[in-house]
mmCIF file of C-alpha atoms in Angstrom:
data_model
loop_
_atom_site.group_PDB
_atom_site.id
_atom_site.type_symbol
_atom_site.label_atom_id
_atom_site.label_comp_id
_atom_site.label_asym_id
_atom_site.label_seq_id
_atom_site.Cartn_x
_atom_site.Cartn_y
_atom_site.Cartn_z
ATOM 1 C CA UNK A 1 84.700 55.757 86.056
ATOM 2 C CA UNK A 2 83.581 57.435 89.350
ATOM 3 C CA UNK A 3 83.624 60.926 87.680
ATOM 4 C CA UNK A 4 81.314 59.408 84.858
ATOM 5 C CA UNK A 5 78.862 58.054 87.557
ATOM 6 C CA UNK A 6 78.890 61.427 89.473
ATOM 7 C CA UNK A 7 78.189 63.178 86.238
ATOM 8 C CA UNK A 8 75.221 60.845 85.482
ATOM 9 C CA UNK A 9 73.564 61.303 88.594
ATOM 10 C CA UNK A 10 73.720 65.143 88.277
ATOM 11 C CA UNK A 11 72.209 64.692 84.871
ATOM 12 C CA UNK A 12 69.539 62.747 86.045
ATOM 13 C CA UNK A 13 68.924 65.239 88.829
ATOM 14 C CA UNK A 14 68.887 68.080 86.478
ATOM 15 C CA UNK A 15 66.380 65.900 84.015
ATOM 16 C CA UNK A 16 63.989 64.988 87.007
ATOM 17 C CA UNK A 17 63.896 68.838 88.198
ATOM 18 C CA UNK A 18 62.933 69.667 84.746
ATOM 19 C CA UNK A 19 60.106 67.560 84.339
ATOM 20 C CA UNK A 20 58.923 68.648 88.055
ATOM 21 C CA UNK A 21 59.278 72.229 87.708
ATOM 22 C CA UNK A 22 57.632 72.126 84.075
ATOM 23 C CA UNK A 23 54.297 70.395 84.639
ATOM 24 C CA UNK A 24 54.248 71.228 88.303
ATOM 25 C CA UNK A 25 55.660 74.753 88.139
ATOM 26 C CA UNK A 26 54.906 76.673 84.985
ATOM 27 C CA UNK A 27 54.949 80.464 85.177
ATOM 28 C CA UNK A 28 52.172 80.036 82.452
ATOM 29 C CA UNK A 29 50.158 76.929 81.312
ATOM 30 C CA UNK A 30 52.346 74.795 79.248
ATOM 31 C CA UNK A 31 51.670 73.833 75.768
ATOM 32 C CA UNK A 32 50.676 70.295 75.520
ATOM 33 C CA UNK A 33 50.835 68.220 72.395
ATOM 34 C CA UNK A 34 50.281 64.425 71.729
ATOM 35 C CA UNK A 35 50.928 62.176 68.856
ATOM 36 C CA UNK A 36 50.701 58.172 68.060
ATOM 37 C CA UNK A 37 51.784 55.597 65.493
ATOM 38 C CA UNK A 38 48.905 55.437 62.963
ATOM 39 C CA UNK A 39 50.071 52.060 61.917
ATOM 40 C CA UNK A 40 49.686 50.229 65.208
ATOM 41 C CA UNK A 41 46.540 48.401 66.434
ATOM 42 C CA UNK A 42 46.033 49.804 70.013
ATOM 43 C CA UNK A 43 43.391 47.195 70.686
ATOM 44 C CA UNK A 44 46.240 44.583 71.399
ATOM 45 C CA UNK A 45 47.390 46.518 74.655
ATOM 46 C CA UNK A 46 45.599 45.832 77.841
ATOM 47 C CA UNK A 47 48.160 46.063 80.488
ATOM 48 C CA UNK A 48 50.871 48.865 81.414
ATOM 49 C CA UNK A 49 53.908 49.198 83.580
ATOM 50 C CA UNK A 50 56.662 51.820 83.964
ATOM 51 C CA UNK A 51 60.463 51.812 83.010
ATOM 52 C CA UNK A 52 62.542 51.480 86.300
ATOM 53 C CA UNK A 53 64.018 53.790 86.651
ATOM 54 C CA UNK A 54 62.128 56.377 84.470
ATOM 55 C CA UNK A 55 64.267 59.154 82.629
ATOM 56 C CA UNK A 56 63.460 61.526 85.413
ATOM 57 C CA UNK A 57 64.607 59.285 88.112
ATOM 58 C CA UNK A 58 68.151 58.146 89.474
ATOM 59 C CA UNK A 59 68.961 54.432 89.013
ATOM 60 C CA UNK A 60 69.502 54.097 92.664
ATOM 61 C CA UNK A 61 66.123 55.542 94.141
ATOM 62 C CA UNK A 62 62.547 56.852 93.223
ATOM 63 C CA UNK A 63 61.609 60.361 94.409
ATOM 64 C CA UNK A 64 58.544 61.610 95.658
ATOM 65 C CA UNK A 65 57.777 63.324 92.406
ATOM 66 C CA UNK A 66 58.659 59.908 90.537
ATOM 67 C CA UNK A 67 55.709 58.501 92.658
ATOM 68 C CA UNK A 68 53.578 61.471 91.976
ATOM 69 C CA UNK A 69 53.991 61.096 88.012
ATOM 70 C CA UNK A 70 53.344 57.221 88.471
ATOM 71 C CA UNK A 71 50.049 57.822 90.331
ATOM 72 C CA UNK A 72 48.596 60.626 88.072
ATOM 73 C CA UNK A 73 49.493 58.289 84.814
ATOM 74 C CA UNK A 74 47.927 55.239 86.758
ATOM 75 C CA UNK A 75 44.819 57.131 87.192
ATOM 76 C CA UNK A 76 44.528 58.147 83.326
ATOM 77 C CA UNK A 77 45.490 54.626 82.259
ATOM 78 C CA UNK A 78 43.126 52.809 84.474
ATOM 79 C CA UNK A 79 40.268 55.041 83.741
ATOM 80 C CA UNK A 80 40.557 53.716 80.192
ATOM 81 C CA UNK A 81 40.474 50.095 81.177
ATOM 82 C CA UNK A 82 44.394 49.331 81.510
ATOM 83 C CA UNK A 83 45.637 47.071 84.185
ATOM 84 C CA UNK A 84 49.060 47.638 85.877
ATOM 85 C CA UNK A 85 51.169 44.613 85.288
ATOM 86 C CA UNK A 86 54.719 43.304 86.076
ATOM 87 C CA UNK A 87 54.725 41.924 82.417
ATOM 88 C CA UNK A 88 53.080 44.712 80.417
ATOM 89 C CA UNK A 89 52.084 45.347 76.989
ATOM 90 C CA UNK A 90 53.031 48.948 77.330
ATOM 91 C CA UNK A 91 55.763 50.380 79.183
ATOM 92 C CA UNK A 92 55.512 54.363 80.273
ATOM 93 C CA UNK A 93 58.560 56.585 80.481
ATOM 94 C CA UNK A 94 58.638 60.218 81.646
ATOM 95 C CA UNK A 95 61.645 62.382 81.054
ATOM 96 C CA UNK A 96 62.408 66.072 80.917
ATOM 97 C CA UNK A 97 64.968 68.648 80.072
ATOM 98 C CA UNK A 98 65.644 72.392 80.754
ATOM 99 C CA UNK A 99 66.914 74.941 78.105
ATOM 100 C CA UNK A 100 67.794 78.494 78.795
ATOM 101 C CA UNK A 101 66.216 80.958 76.520
ATOM 102 C CA UNK A 102 66.544 84.531 75.574
ATOM 103 C CA UNK A 103 63.461 86.627 74.253
ATOM 104 C CA UNK A 104 64.164 89.878 72.545
ATOM 105 C CA UNK A 105 61.254 92.419 71.578
ATOM 106 C CA UNK A 106 61.374 95.696 69.972
ATOM 107 C CA UNK A 107 58.694 98.087 70.196
ATOM 108 C CA UNK A 108 58.498 101.337 68.048
ATOM 109 C CA UNK A 109 58.134 104.482 70.378
ATOM 110 C CA UNK A 110 58.562 107.481 68.578
ATOM 111 C CA UNK A 111 56.266 109.477 71.027
ATOM 112 C CA UNK A 112 58.165 108.918 74.104
ATOM 113 C CA UNK A 113 56.684 111.510 76.766
ATOM 114 C CA UNK A 114 59.908 111.468 78.857
ATOM 115 C CA UNK A 115 63.439 111.748 78.486
ATOM 116 C CA UNK A 116 65.158 113.480 75.264
ATOM 117 C CA UNK A 117 62.011 113.000 72.851
ATOM 118 C CA UNK A 118 59.708 114.390 75.393
ATOM 119 C CA UNK A 119 59.444 117.548 73.493
ATOM 120 C CA UNK A 120 57.627 116.071 70.794
ATOM 121 C CA UNK A 121 54.707 115.247 73.231
ATOM 122 C CA UNK A 122 52.758 113.226 70.868
ATOM 123 C CA UNK A 123 52.563 116.320 68.419
ATOM 124 C CA UNK A 124 54.541 114.233 65.602
ATOM 125 C CA UNK A 125 56.860 111.332 65.217
ATOM 126 C CA UNK A 126 59.619 110.270 63.222
ATOM 127 C CA UNK A 127 59.715 108.757 59.734
ATOM 128 C CA UNK A 128 59.242 104.901 59.355
ATOM 129 C CA UNK A 129 62.428 103.159 60.348
ATOM 130 C CA UNK A 130 63.609 105.682 62.477
ATOM 131 C CA UNK A 131 65.446 103.864 65.102
ATOM 132 C CA UNK A 132 65.628 106.249 68.112
ATOM 133 C CA UNK A 133 62.217 105.878 68.891
ATOM 134 C CA UNK A 134 62.260 102.206 69.624
ATOM 135 C CA UNK A 135 62.795 100.370 72.787
ATOM 136 C CA UNK A 136 64.419 97.003 73.047
ATOM 137 C CA UNK A 137 63.571 94.617 75.902
ATOM 138 C CA UNK A 138 65.973 91.494 76.470
ATOM 139 C CA UNK A 139 64.551 88.919 79.169
ATOM 140 C CA UNK A 140 66.255 85.619 80.059
ATOM 141 C CA UNK A 141 64.108 82.526 81.054
ATOM 142 C CA UNK A 142 64.157 78.821 81.602
ATOM 143 C CA UNK A 143 61.918 76.466 79.300
ATOM 144 C CA UNK A 144 61.187 73.049 80.369
ATOM 145 C CA UNK A 145 60.103 70.125 78.155
ATOM 146 C CA UNK A 146 58.337 66.913 79.573
ATOM 147 C CA UNK A 147 57.820 63.849 77.562
ATOM 148 C CA UNK A 148 55.500 60.926 78.369
ATOM 149 C CA UNK A 149 56.151 57.955 76.063
ATOM 150 C CA UNK A 150 54.054 54.822 75.683
ATOM 151 C CA UNK A 151 56.059 51.933 74.380
ATOM 152 C CA UNK A 152 55.167 48.466 73.003
ATOM 153 C CA UNK A 153 57.123 46.372 75.319
ATOM 154 C CA UNK A 154 57.459 43.600 72.812
ATOM 155 C CA UNK A 155 58.427 45.547 69.833
ATOM 156 C CA UNK A 156 60.432 47.925 71.831
ATOM 157 C CA UNK A 157 58.797 50.938 69.797
ATOM 158 C CA UNK A 158 57.340 54.079 71.075
ATOM 159 C CA UNK A 159 53.468 54.169 70.140
ATOM 160 C CA UNK A 160 52.148 57.391 71.708
ATOM 161 C CA UNK A 161 53.897 60.555 73.191
ATOM 162 C CA UNK A 162 52.620 63.339 75.035
ATOM 163 C CA UNK A 163 54.667 66.664 75.308
ATOM 164 C CA UNK A 164 54.745 69.420 77.543
ATOM 165 C CA UNK A 165 56.574 72.762 77.057
ATOM 166 C CA UNK A 166 56.632 75.801 79.137
ATOM 167 C CA UNK A 167 58.253 78.618 80.949
ATOM 168 C CA UNK A 168 59.350 77.597 84.619
ATOM 169 C CA UNK A 169 58.559 79.207 87.731
ATOM 170 C CA UNK A 170 60.841 78.027 90.425
ATOM 171 C CA UNK A 171 58.817 79.678 93.145
ATOM 172 C CA UNK A 172 55.763 77.272 92.988
ATOM 173 C CA UNK A 173 55.052 75.672 96.251
ATOM 174 C CA UNK A 174 55.415 71.858 96.827
ATOM 175 C CA UNK A 175 51.690 71.367 97.224
ATOM 176 C CA UNK A 176 51.033 73.378 94.007
ATOM 177 C CA UNK A 177 53.248 71.335 92.038
ATOM 178 C CA UNK A 178 51.688 68.295 93.146
ATOM 179 C CA UNK A 179 48.247 69.683 91.863
ATOM 180 C CA UNK A 180 49.791 70.870 88.758
ATOM 181 C CA UNK A 181 51.076 67.468 87.886
ATOM 182 C CA UNK A 182 47.723 65.791 88.150
ATOM 183 C CA UNK A 183 46.489 68.466 85.914
ATOM 184 C CA UNK A 184 49.038 68.398 83.531
ATOM 185 C CA UNK A 185 48.805 64.530 82.952
ATOM 186 C CA UNK A 186 45.313 64.516 82.936
ATOM 187 C CA UNK A 187 45.194 67.393 80.125
ATOM 188 C CA UNK A 188 47.891 65.370 78.309
ATOM 189 C CA UNK A 189 45.962 62.206 78.491
ATOM 190 C CA UNK A 190 42.621 63.793 77.472
ATOM 191 C CA UNK A 191 44.094 63.551 73.765
ATOM 192 C CA UNK A 192 44.690 59.724 74.109
ATOM 193 C CA UNK A 193 42.128 58.253 72.061
ATOM 194 C CA UNK A 194 42.131 54.642 73.188
ATOM 195 C CA UNK A 195 40.948 51.949 75.595
ATOM 196 C CA UNK A 196 42.206 48.911 76.909
ATOM 197 C CA UNK A 197 41.434 45.962 74.391
ATOM 198 C CA UNK A 198 39.443 48.100 72.037
#
């Protein structure tokens, strides 16, 4: 029983780290996509709140980054007329995950200037498909995914989702992570097409 609890805490920490590092520390700008349930009447929603804990948090505590996500999302919701409530119409959850990826790139290089094929010096190359004139590069990287879900609390049904996917940069400073969370959430909610009660 205790081993299971430790494993859950480690899993939540990894998930939390994924969320923070993705939106807050991408090596390049994350790809952001959103979608919503077109059968739902969004005018019925006027209030919002957060899951406790959210998917990126431990059941025992909320981290500083959990607070930053809450603040960034609250700004977006309130700018659209929603009011934070203890008995909300919409519940918001943030979750994340990390995944190791490998990228293999093969380029044709029949005119290599150095090494064994340097004697050709660009005067001529090999026929198509000639394998010795290619270079293969393999790189490993970590990809992170962050989901922001808006859930109809009464129906227990997700009605809107924002997803950010990108490569992780582990060297990002804490202040830059904070800035990137606000910028990433703002970009994500730019595609949210509704206002409270409308």
